[in-house]
Every structure is written in C-alpha cells, then in structure tokens.
Coordinates of C-alpha atoms and ligand atoms in Angstrom, one line a residue:
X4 CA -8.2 1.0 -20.8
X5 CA -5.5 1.1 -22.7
X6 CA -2.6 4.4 -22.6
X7 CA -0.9 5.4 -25.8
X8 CA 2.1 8.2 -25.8
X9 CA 1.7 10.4 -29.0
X10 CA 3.8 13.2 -30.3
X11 CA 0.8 14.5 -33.1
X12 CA -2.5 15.0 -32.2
X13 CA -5.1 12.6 -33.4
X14 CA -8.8 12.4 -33.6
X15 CA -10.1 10.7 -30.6
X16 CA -14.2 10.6 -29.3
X17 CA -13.2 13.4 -26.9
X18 CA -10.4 15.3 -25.7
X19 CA -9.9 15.9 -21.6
X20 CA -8.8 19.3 -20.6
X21 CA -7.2 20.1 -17.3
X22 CA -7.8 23.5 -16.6
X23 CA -5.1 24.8 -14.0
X24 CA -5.5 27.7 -11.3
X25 CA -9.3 28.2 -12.2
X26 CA -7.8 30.1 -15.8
X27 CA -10.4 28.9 -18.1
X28 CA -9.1 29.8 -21.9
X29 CA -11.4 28.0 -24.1
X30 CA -15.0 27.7 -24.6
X31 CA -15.6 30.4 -22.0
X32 CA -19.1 31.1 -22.8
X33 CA -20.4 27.5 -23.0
X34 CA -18.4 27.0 -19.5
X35 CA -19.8 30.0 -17.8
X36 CA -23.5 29.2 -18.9
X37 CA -22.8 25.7 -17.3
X38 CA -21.7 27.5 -14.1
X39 CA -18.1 26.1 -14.4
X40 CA -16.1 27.5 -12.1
X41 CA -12.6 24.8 -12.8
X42 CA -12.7 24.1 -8.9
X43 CA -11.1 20.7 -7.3
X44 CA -12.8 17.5 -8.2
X45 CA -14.9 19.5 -11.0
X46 CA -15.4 18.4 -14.1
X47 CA -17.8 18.6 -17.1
X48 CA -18.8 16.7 -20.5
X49 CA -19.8 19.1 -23.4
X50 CA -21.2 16.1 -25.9
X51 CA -21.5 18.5 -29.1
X52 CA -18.1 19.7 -28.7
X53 CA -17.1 16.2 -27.6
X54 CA -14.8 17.4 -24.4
X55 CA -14.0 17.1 -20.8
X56 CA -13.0 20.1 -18.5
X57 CA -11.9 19.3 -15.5
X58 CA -10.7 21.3 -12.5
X59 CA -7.5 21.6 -11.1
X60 CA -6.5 24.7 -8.9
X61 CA -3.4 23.9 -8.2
X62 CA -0.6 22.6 -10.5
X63 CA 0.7 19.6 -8.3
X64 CA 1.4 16.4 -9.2
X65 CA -1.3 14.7 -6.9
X66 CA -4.0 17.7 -7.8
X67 CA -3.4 16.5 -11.5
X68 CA -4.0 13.2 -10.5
X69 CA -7.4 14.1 -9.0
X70 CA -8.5 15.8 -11.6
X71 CA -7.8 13.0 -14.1
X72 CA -9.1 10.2 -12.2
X73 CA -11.9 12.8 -12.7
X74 CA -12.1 13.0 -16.3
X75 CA -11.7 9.1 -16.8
X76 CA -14.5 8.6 -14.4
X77 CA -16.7 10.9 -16.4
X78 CA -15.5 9.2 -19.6
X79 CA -16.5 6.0 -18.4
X80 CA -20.3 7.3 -18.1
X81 CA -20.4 7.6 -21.6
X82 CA -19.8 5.2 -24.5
X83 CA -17.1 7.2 -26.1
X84 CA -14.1 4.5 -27.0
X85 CA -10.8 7.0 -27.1
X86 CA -9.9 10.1 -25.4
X87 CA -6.5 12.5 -25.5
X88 CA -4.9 14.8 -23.4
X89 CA -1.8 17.1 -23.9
X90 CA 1.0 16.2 -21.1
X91 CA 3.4 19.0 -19.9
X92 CA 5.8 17.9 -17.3
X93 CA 3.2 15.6 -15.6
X94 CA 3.2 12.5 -17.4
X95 CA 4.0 10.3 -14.3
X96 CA 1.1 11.7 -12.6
X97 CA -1.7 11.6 -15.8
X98 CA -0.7 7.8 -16.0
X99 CA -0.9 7.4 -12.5
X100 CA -4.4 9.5 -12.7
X101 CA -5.9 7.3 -15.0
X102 CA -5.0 4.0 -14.0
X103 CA -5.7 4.4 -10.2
X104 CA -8.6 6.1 -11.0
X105 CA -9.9 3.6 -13.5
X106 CA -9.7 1.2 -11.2
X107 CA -13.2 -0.8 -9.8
X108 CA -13.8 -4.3 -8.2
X109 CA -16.2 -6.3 -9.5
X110 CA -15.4 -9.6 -9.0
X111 CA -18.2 -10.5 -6.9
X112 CA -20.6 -8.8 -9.0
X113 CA -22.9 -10.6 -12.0
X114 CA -22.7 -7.8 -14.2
X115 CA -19.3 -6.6 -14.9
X116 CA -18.4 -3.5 -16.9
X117 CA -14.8 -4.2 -16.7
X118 CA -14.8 -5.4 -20.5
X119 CA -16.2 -2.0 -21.9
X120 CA -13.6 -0.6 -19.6
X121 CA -11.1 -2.3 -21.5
X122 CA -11.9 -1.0 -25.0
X123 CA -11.1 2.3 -24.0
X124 CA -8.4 4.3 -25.7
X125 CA -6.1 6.6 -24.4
X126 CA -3.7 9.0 -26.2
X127 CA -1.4 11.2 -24.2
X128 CA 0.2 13.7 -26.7
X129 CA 3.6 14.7 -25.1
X130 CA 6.1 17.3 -27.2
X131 CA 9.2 14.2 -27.9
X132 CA 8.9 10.5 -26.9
X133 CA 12.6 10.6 -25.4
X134 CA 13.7 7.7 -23.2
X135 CA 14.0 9.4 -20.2
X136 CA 10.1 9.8 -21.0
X137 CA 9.5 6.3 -22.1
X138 CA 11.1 5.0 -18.6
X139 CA 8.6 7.6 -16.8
X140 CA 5.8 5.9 -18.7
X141 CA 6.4 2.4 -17.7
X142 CA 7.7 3.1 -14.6
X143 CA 4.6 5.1 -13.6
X144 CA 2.7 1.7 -15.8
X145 CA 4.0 -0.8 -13.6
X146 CA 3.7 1.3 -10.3
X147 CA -0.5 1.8 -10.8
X148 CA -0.3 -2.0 -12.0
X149 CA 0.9 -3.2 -8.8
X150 CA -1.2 -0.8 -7.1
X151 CA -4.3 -2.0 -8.3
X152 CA -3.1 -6.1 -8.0
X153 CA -2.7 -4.9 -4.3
X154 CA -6.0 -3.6 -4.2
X155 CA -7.9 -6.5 -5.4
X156 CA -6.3 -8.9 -3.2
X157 CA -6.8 -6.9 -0.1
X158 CA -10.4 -6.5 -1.7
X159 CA -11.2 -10.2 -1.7
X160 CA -13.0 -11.8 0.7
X161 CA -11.9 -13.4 3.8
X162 CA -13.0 -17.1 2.5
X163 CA -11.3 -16.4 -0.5
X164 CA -8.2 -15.4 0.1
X165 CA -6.6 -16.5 3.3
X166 CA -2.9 -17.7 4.0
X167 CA -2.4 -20.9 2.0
X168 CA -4.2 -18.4 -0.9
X169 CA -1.7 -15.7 0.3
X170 CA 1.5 -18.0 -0.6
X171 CA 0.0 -19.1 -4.0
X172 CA -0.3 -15.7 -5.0
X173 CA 3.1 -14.5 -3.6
X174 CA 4.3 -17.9 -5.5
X175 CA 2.9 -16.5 -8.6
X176 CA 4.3 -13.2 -8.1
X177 CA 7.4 -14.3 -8.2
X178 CA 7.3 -16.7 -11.0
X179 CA 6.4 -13.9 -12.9
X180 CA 9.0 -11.7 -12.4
X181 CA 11.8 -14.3 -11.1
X182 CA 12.2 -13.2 -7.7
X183 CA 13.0 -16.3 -5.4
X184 CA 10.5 -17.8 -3.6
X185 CA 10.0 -19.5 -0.3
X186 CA 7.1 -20.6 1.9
X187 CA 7.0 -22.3 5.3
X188 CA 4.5 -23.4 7.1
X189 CA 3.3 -24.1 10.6
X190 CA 6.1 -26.9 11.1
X191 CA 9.0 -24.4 10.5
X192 CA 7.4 -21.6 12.8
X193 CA 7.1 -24.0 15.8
X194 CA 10.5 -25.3 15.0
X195 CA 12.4 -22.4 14.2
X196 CA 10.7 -20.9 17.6
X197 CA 8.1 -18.5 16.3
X198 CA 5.8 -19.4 18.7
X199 CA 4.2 -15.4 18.5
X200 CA 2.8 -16.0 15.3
X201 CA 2.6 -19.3 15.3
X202 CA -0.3 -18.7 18.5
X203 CA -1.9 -16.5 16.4
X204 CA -3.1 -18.5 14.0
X205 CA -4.1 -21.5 16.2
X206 CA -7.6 -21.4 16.4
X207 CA -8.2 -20.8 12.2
X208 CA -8.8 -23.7 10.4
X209 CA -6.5 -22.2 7.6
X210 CA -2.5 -22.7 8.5
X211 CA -0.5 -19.9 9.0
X212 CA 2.4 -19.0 6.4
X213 CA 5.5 -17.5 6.6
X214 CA 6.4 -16.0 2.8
X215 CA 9.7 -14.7 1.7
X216 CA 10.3 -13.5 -1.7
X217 CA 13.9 -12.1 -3.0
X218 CA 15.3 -10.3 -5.9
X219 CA 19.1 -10.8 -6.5
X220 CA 21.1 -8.9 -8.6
X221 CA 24.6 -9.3 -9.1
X222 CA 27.3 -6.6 -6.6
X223 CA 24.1 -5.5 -5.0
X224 CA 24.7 -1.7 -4.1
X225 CA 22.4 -2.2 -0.8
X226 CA 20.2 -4.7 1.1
X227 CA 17.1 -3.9 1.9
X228 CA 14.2 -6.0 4.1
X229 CA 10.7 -5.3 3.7
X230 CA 8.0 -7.0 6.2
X231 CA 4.2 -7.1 6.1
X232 CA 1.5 -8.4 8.1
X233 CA -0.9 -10.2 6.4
X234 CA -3.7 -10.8 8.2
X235 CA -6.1 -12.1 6.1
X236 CA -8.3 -12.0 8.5
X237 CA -8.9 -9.9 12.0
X238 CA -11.7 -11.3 14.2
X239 CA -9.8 -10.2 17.5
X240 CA -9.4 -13.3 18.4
X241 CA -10.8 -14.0 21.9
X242 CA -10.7 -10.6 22.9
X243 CA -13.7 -10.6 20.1
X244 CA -13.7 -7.0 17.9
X245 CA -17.3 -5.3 18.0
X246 CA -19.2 -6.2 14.7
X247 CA -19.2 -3.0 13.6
X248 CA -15.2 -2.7 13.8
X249 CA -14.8 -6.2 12.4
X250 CA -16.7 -5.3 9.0
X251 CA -13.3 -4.3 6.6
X252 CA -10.9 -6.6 9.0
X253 CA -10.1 -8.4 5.3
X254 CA -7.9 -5.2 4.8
X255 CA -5.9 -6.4 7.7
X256 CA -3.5 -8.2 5.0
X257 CA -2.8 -5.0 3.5
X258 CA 0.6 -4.7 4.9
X259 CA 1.8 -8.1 3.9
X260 CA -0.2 -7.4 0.0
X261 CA 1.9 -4.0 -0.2
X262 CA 4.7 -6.2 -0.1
X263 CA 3.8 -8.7 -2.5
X264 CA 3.2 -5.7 -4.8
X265 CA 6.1 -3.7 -4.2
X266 CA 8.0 -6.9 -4.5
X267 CA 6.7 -7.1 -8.2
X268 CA 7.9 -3.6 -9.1
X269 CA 11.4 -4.1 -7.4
X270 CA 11.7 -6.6 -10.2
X271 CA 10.1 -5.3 -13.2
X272 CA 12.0 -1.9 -13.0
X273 CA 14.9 -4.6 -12.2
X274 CA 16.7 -2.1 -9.0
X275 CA 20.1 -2.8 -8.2
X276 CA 19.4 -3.5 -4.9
X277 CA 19.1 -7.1 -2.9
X278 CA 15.5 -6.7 -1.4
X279 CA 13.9 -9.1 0.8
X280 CA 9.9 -9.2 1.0
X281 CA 8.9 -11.0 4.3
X282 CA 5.1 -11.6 4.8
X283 CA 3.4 -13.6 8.0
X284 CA 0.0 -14.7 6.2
X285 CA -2.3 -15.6 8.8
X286 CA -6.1 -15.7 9.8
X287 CA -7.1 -14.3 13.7
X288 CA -9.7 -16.1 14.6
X289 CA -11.5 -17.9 18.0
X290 CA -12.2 -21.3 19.1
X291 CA -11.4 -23.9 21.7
X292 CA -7.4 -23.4 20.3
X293 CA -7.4 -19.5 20.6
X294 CA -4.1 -18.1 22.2
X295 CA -5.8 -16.3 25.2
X296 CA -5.3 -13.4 27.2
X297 CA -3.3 -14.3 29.6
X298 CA -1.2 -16.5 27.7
X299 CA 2.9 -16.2 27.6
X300 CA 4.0 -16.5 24.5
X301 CA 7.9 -17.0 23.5
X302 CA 9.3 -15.2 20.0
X303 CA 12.0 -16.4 17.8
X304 CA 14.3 -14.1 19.6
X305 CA 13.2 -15.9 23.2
X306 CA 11.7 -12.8 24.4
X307 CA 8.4 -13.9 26.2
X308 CA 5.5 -11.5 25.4
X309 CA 2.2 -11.3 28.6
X310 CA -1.1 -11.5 25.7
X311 CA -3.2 -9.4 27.7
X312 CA -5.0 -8.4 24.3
X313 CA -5.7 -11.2 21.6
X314 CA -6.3 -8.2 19.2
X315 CA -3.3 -6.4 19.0
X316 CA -1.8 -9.7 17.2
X317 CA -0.3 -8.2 13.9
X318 CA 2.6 -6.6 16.6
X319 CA 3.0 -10.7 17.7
X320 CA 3.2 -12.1 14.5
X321 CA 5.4 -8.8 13.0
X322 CA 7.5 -9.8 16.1
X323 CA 8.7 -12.9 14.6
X324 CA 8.7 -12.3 11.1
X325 CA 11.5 -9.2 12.0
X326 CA 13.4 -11.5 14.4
X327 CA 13.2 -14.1 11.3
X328 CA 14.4 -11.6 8.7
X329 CA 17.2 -10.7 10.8
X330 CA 18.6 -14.0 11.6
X331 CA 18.2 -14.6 7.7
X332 CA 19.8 -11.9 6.4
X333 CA 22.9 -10.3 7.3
X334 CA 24.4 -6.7 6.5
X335 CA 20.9 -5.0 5.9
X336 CA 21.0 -1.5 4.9
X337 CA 17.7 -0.9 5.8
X338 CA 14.7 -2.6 7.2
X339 CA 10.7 -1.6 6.6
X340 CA 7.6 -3.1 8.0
X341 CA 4.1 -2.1 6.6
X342 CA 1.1 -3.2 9.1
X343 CA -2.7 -2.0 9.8
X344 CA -1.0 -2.0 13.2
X345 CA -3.6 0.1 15.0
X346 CA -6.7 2.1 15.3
X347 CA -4.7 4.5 17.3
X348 CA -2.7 5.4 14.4
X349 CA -6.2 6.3 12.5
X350 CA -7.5 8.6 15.7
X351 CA -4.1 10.3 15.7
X352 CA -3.5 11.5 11.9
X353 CA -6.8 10.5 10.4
X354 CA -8.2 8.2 7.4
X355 CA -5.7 9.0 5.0
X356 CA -2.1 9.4 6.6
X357 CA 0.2 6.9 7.3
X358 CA 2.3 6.8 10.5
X359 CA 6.4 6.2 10.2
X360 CA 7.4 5.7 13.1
X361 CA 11.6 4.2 14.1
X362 CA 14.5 5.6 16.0
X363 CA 16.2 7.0 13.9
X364 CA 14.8 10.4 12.3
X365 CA 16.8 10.9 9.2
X366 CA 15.7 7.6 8.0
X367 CA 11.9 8.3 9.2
X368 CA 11.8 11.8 7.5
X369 CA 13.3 10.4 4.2
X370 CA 10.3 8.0 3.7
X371 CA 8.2 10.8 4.8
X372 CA 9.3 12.7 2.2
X373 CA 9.5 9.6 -0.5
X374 CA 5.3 9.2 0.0
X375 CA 5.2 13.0 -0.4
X376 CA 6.7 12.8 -3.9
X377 CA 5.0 9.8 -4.4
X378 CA 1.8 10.9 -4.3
X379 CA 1.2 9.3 -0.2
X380 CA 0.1 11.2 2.8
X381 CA 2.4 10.2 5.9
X382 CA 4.0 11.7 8.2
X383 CA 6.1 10.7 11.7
X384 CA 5.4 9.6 15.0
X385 CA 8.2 10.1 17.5
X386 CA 9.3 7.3 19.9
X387 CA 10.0 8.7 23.4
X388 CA 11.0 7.2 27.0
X389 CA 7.6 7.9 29.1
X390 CA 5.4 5.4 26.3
X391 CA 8.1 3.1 26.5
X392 CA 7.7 2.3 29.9
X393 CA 4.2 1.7 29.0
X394 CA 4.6 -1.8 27.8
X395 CA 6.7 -3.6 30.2
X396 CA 4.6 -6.5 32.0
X397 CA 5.0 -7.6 35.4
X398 CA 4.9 -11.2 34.7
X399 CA 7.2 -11.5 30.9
X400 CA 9.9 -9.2 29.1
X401 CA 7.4 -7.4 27.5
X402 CA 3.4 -6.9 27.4
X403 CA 1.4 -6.8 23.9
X404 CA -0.9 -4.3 24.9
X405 CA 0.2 -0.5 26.6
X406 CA -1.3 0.3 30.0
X407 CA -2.2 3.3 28.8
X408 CA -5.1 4.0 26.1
X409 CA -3.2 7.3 24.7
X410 CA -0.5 7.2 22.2
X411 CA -1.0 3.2 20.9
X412 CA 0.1 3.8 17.6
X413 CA 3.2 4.7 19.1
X414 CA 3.2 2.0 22.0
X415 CA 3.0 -0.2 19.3
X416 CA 5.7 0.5 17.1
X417 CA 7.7 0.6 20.4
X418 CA 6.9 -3.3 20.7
X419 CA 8.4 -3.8 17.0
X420 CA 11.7 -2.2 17.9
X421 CA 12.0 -4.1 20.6
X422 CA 12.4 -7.2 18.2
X423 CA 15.0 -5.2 16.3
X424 CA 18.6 -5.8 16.9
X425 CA 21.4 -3.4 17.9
X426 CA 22.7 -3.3 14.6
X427 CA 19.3 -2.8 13.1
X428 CA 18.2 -0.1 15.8
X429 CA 19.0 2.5 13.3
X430 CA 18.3 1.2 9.8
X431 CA 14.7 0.0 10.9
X432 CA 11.3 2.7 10.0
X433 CA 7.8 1.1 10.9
X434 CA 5.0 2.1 8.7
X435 CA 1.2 1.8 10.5
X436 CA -0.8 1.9 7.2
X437 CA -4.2 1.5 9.2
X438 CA -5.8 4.7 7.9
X439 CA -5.2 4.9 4.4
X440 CA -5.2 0.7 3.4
X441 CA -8.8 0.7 3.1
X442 CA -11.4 3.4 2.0
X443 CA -14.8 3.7 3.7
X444 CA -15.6 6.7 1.6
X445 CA -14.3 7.1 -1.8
X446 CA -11.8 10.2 -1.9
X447 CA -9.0 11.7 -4.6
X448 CA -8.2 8.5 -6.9
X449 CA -9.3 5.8 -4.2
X450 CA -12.5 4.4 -4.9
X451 CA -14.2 2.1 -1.9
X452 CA -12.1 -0.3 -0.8
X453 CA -8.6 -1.3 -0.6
X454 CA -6.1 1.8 -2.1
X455 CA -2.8 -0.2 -2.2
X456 CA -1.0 2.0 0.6
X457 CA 2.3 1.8 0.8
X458 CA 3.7 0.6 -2.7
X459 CA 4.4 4.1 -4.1
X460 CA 5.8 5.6 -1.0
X461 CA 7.8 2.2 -0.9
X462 CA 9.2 2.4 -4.7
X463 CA 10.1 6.0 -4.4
X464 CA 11.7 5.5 -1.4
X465 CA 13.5 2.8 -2.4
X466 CA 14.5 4.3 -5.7
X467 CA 16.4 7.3 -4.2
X468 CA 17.6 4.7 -1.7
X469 CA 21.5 5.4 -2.6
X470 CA 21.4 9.4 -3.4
X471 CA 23.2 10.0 -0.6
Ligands
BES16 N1 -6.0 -4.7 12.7 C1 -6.2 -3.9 13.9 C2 -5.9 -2.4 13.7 C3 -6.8 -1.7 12.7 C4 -7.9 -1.0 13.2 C5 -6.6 -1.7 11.4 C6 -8.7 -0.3 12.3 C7 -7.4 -1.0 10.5 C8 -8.4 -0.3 11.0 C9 -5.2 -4.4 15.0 O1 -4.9 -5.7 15.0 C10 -5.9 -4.1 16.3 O2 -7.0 -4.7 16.5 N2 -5.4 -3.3 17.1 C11 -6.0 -2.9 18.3 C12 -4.9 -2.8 19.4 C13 -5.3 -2.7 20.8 C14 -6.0 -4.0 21.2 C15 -4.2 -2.3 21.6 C16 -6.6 -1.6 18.1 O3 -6.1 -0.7 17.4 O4 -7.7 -1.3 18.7
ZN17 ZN1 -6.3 -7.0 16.0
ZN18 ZN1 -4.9 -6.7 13.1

C-alpha cells in the first residue's frame, strides 16, 4: 500500500467515507435499506457506487483510526487498486489507521497476499499540503513503519529469531539510521559482573546478548535511557510454564523489540536528544545448566538476588541491564524500561493496558498521558511500603519472587527500582507491556499477534520530553 497526500480530488476505484456521530449525509436510502446504522467497527462496500462507509461515533483520534483500519480491511477483500479519503484535522490518525491496520504476517505462510497488498493506492485529499502537514505525514509514516518492523520480529518464531538474531537485527537498525552500535556477549556479562542475566541464559544453547544502540546529536538538550527485555524466548526455565501459558512466550522479546523500533524513529525524525537503547537479548530455557530455584545470584550492582522462581527472569536480566546503563551513562534525564514483566499486570488492568509504574508520579502520569495522545491504553500502578516488604528474602538482599500472590505487577516493578540509583530514583518510569504486546484476539487496529506496544507511547513521550 502505498499513501499519497492530495489537495484535488482524483478518480480512484472507490472512495472511503467516515461517517462521524452516526450522521449519515449521503446515499441515505441505499444505507438504510442495507440496515446501516454508522456504529463502531461498521463498515460497508456499495460496489455500483464504488464506496466505503464506515462507522465512527465518536470523533477521536483512535475511533478514526478504527474505523479506517476498517475500510482498508474491507478494501483489501476486493480487487479495487486505489482508494481516497477527505482528511480534516486527522491526518496523523488516517495514516496511522491504514498502515497499522494494513498490516498481516505472512511469512510463514506459502501463499502470500502481501504483493497485491502492495499495489494498492492511497490518496488522502487534505485542503493545503503545508509543511507543518508534510512533517505530520512522515512523522505518523515512520511511527506505523516501526510499529509494524516491531511486530514482525516479535511475530517470528522462537527458532528464528533468538539473541545472536536479536543483535543482527539491532546491528541493522542502526546501520540504517546511523545510530551507534554495540554488542557484548556472554564474556563481558560474566566479566563486567552481570551474573543475573548472565544465569538466565545458561541452559539455551543460543548466547545471551547484551545490545546498546545510541543516537548522538551535537549540545544534546537531554539524555534519555531506554531498556527492554528481550526474551526471545520464555519456557520458565526450571520452574517449567504450563503448556498452555508457554504458547505466545516468543512475545516475551517485545520489550527489548519496542526498543529497537523506537530506536529507529528517534533517528529518522532525527530528536535533539542523546537516547540510549539498552536491550538484554536472551532465551529462558531448561537443562542440566538451568539457574535453579534456590540459586543466589549476584548483579552488576553486587546486590545478591534468592531465585526462588526461575520464571520471573525478565526482572533478573532487567536488573543488570539498568545497573549497566547507569554505570554507562552519566547525567540521565530520564530512564524507561519496557518488559512483558508479568501476568499480574494482565489480571490487574486487562489485555490491552499497559502498567507505568516508578516513584515518582509526575513522571509516571506524563507517559500516561503521552500513550493517551498516542493512541496507547496505559495507565499507573502506585508503589507503596506494605508490597515492598514483600520481596525481601531471608537468606540474600533481595528475593525475585513476592511472598505474596496479590499485587505482582507491582512487586515487580518494586524489584527494578531497587537496581536504580539515588540519583535515578526519580527520573526512572517502568513500563509492564504484558497485556497489550501480543493479541490473542484481534481488536481496534491490532490484528493477531504482536501490536508493537510501546513505540508510540514512547515517541510521543519522548517528543514533548522538554515542554516543560
Ligand atoms: N514473561 C512472563 C510474563 C508474561 C505473562 C508476559 C503473560 C506476557 C503474558 C514473565 O517472565 C513471567 O513468567 N512472570 C511470572 C512471574 C511470577 C513467577 C512471579 C508471572 O507473571 O507469572
Ligand atoms: Zn517468565
Ligand atoms: Zn518472561
């Protein structure tokens, strides 16, 4: 598919028509025959007059979303080869619409439809191509890009895409869009005292890797450090997941893909800001070598951590990856990790909400309201004393699992900040992306599968970053 920005309307196979607030104004009496009432998620093809209608009740930027990823869907039923629509204020969303919506994985499959996909033409007629407008469209372009790069890779199989996979991608990534690029492996952890992740990864017969991607600019007007687990695979280690939970456990590198992704943006819409993408790529797995329950393992930082839970590892190899960013970089501004961290997190706010969670509220509540506006459900966890006392361990300075079953979304971001220095205490947020990162069943723009959470509530955050 391909998106054009027009100022006079052209012929195209078929023109898509958002009807807001249910007010249907055209073909009224073909509509109401066909029963259609412009609800949510509605949407109809009249071939002879070679349109769309779609429903939209409310006018909001994710609604128009919806209902485009609607009307692109629909379009891609038929063999029509162009389509137009009339933007007014919402061309950031239409793009946004169509591309996520557009979006399928096929790359295990023998028969691909991704090349008739491809042919299609799109012409968004907008009043003046201005370049405020022109910098929405690419912005909102290279956003839905990176969305969708995320979602394959988080959508490829284990056995294709572990670690050493992980770093040739994030190598790529960078090449691309000259950000720097460094990888360390298994050697550096052990040496550099990382022995949380390091354990981790001990029993996979793929190395663990340790990515770190940058983009400089010159007088940098902040520094910002982003983290993400990358888990490219969850078995549970020894403390062995359920088959049932350990189906979609591929999506357990979402955190550390978001990254990559939002990495990629960072430098395409070039930001004035240093920023910092730190990934631990690594596979969770059993064996005679597992890290065990039981275990003591030692972080970068020399806290030792009781394993009393080989499955909550993305908080062990998190641990060292934020005690590595911190000795790396000095004078951060601000400091976000993005992690499938827990089921709790899915129990508490449900399939398609992030958790924030830091200790510092301002900071929390802006990137709450940055994945509002950017088209991301999330919303904030608070910290308190009672569940922090939940993780101490009789036997080490701190225990990987709570003792208590209630609240572990919580108890586990409440293990990340203990890896976070004094300075950092208030310029860290933790972002549990275990709902949204991976769709079961398809809903708004997200088809199955991976959804790229966390790159547009990232970007917008990190755009408005110095307003204030
Ligand atoms: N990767 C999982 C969390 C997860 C669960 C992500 C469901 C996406 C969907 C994580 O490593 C994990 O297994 N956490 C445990 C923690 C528990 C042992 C304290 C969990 O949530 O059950
Ligand atoms: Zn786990
Ligand atoms: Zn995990």
């Amino acid at each position: 598919m391909k998106i054009n920005l027009i100022t006079k309307s052209i012929q195209t196979d078929v023109e898509i028509i958002i009807v807001l607030n249910k007010k249907i104004k055209s073909d009224k009496k073909i509509l109401k025959e066909l029963n259609f009432k412009a609800t949510d998620e509605e949407c109809v093809l009249l071939p002879e007059l070679r349109k769309i209608y779609v429903g939209c009740e409310e006018n909001h930027h994710d609604s128009i979303r919806i209902a485009i990823s609607c009307a692109i869907r629909k379009l891609n039923s038929t063999t029509y080869k162009s389509a137009s629509i009339i933007s007014n204020d919402n061309l950031k969303a239409l793009v946004e619409g169509l591309e996520l919506g557009n979006y399928t994985f096929d790359n295990y499959k023998s028969k691909k439809d991704t090349e008739k996909k491809k042919e299609k033409e799109i012409y968004i007629q907008v009043s003046k191509i201005t370049k405020k407008l022109q910098g929405e469209f690419e912005e909102a372009s290279h956003i839905s890009e990176s969305v969708n790069m995320v979602r394959t890779m988080v959508n490829t199989a284990p056995d294709d895409f572990y670690p050493e996979i992980m770093a040739m991608e994030a190598t790529m990534i960078a090449q691309e869009n000259k950000l720097e690029c460094k990888i360390y492996d298994e050697d550096y952890l052990s040496k550099n005292g990382m022995n949380a992740m390091n354990a981790v990864g001990r029993a996979s017969r793929h190395k663990s890797k340790l990515i770190h991607l940058t983009h400089k600019v010159k007088n940098p007007k902040k520094k910002i450090v982003l983290v993400g687990k990358g888990l490219t695979y969850d078995s549970g280690g020894l403390s062995l997941k359920p088959s049932d939970f350990m189906t979609t456990m591929k999506s357990d590198k979402s955190g550390g893909c978001a990254v990559l992704g939002i990495m990629s943006v960072i430098s395409k819409l070039d930001l004035p800001f240093e920023v910092h993408g730190i990934v631990g790529a690594v596979e969770n797995m059993i064996g005679g070598d597992a890290f065990k329950p039981d275990d003591v393992l030692t972080a970068k930082d020399g806290t030792t951590i009781e394993v009393r839970n080989t499955d909550a590892e993305g908080r062990l190899v998190l641990a060292d990856c934020l005690c590595y960013a911190q000795d790396e970089i000095k004078d951060i501004d601000c400091i976000l990790d993005f992690a499938t961290l827990t089921g709790a997190c899915v129990v508490g706010v449900g399939h398609y909400t992030s958790g924030i969670m830091g200790n510092n509220m301002l900071l929390t509540h802006k990137v709450a309201k940055a994945a509002m506006i950017s088209g991301e459900l999330a919303t904030t966890l608070p910290f308190n004393r009672y569940l922090k006392k939940t993780i101490k361990s009789k036997i080490a300075d701190i225990c990987n699992i709570a003792s208590t079953r209630y609240g572990g979304a919580i108890t586990a971001g409440m293990f990340l900040e203990h890896f976070i220095k004094e300075e950092n205490k208030q310029k860290w947020a933790h972002i549990d992306i275990a709902g949204p990162a991976f769709i079961e069943e398809e809903w708004g723009y997200n088809p199955y599968g991976a959804s790229g959470a966390g790159v547009r509530l990232a970007i917008e955050f990190i755009k408005k970053i110095n307003n204030d």
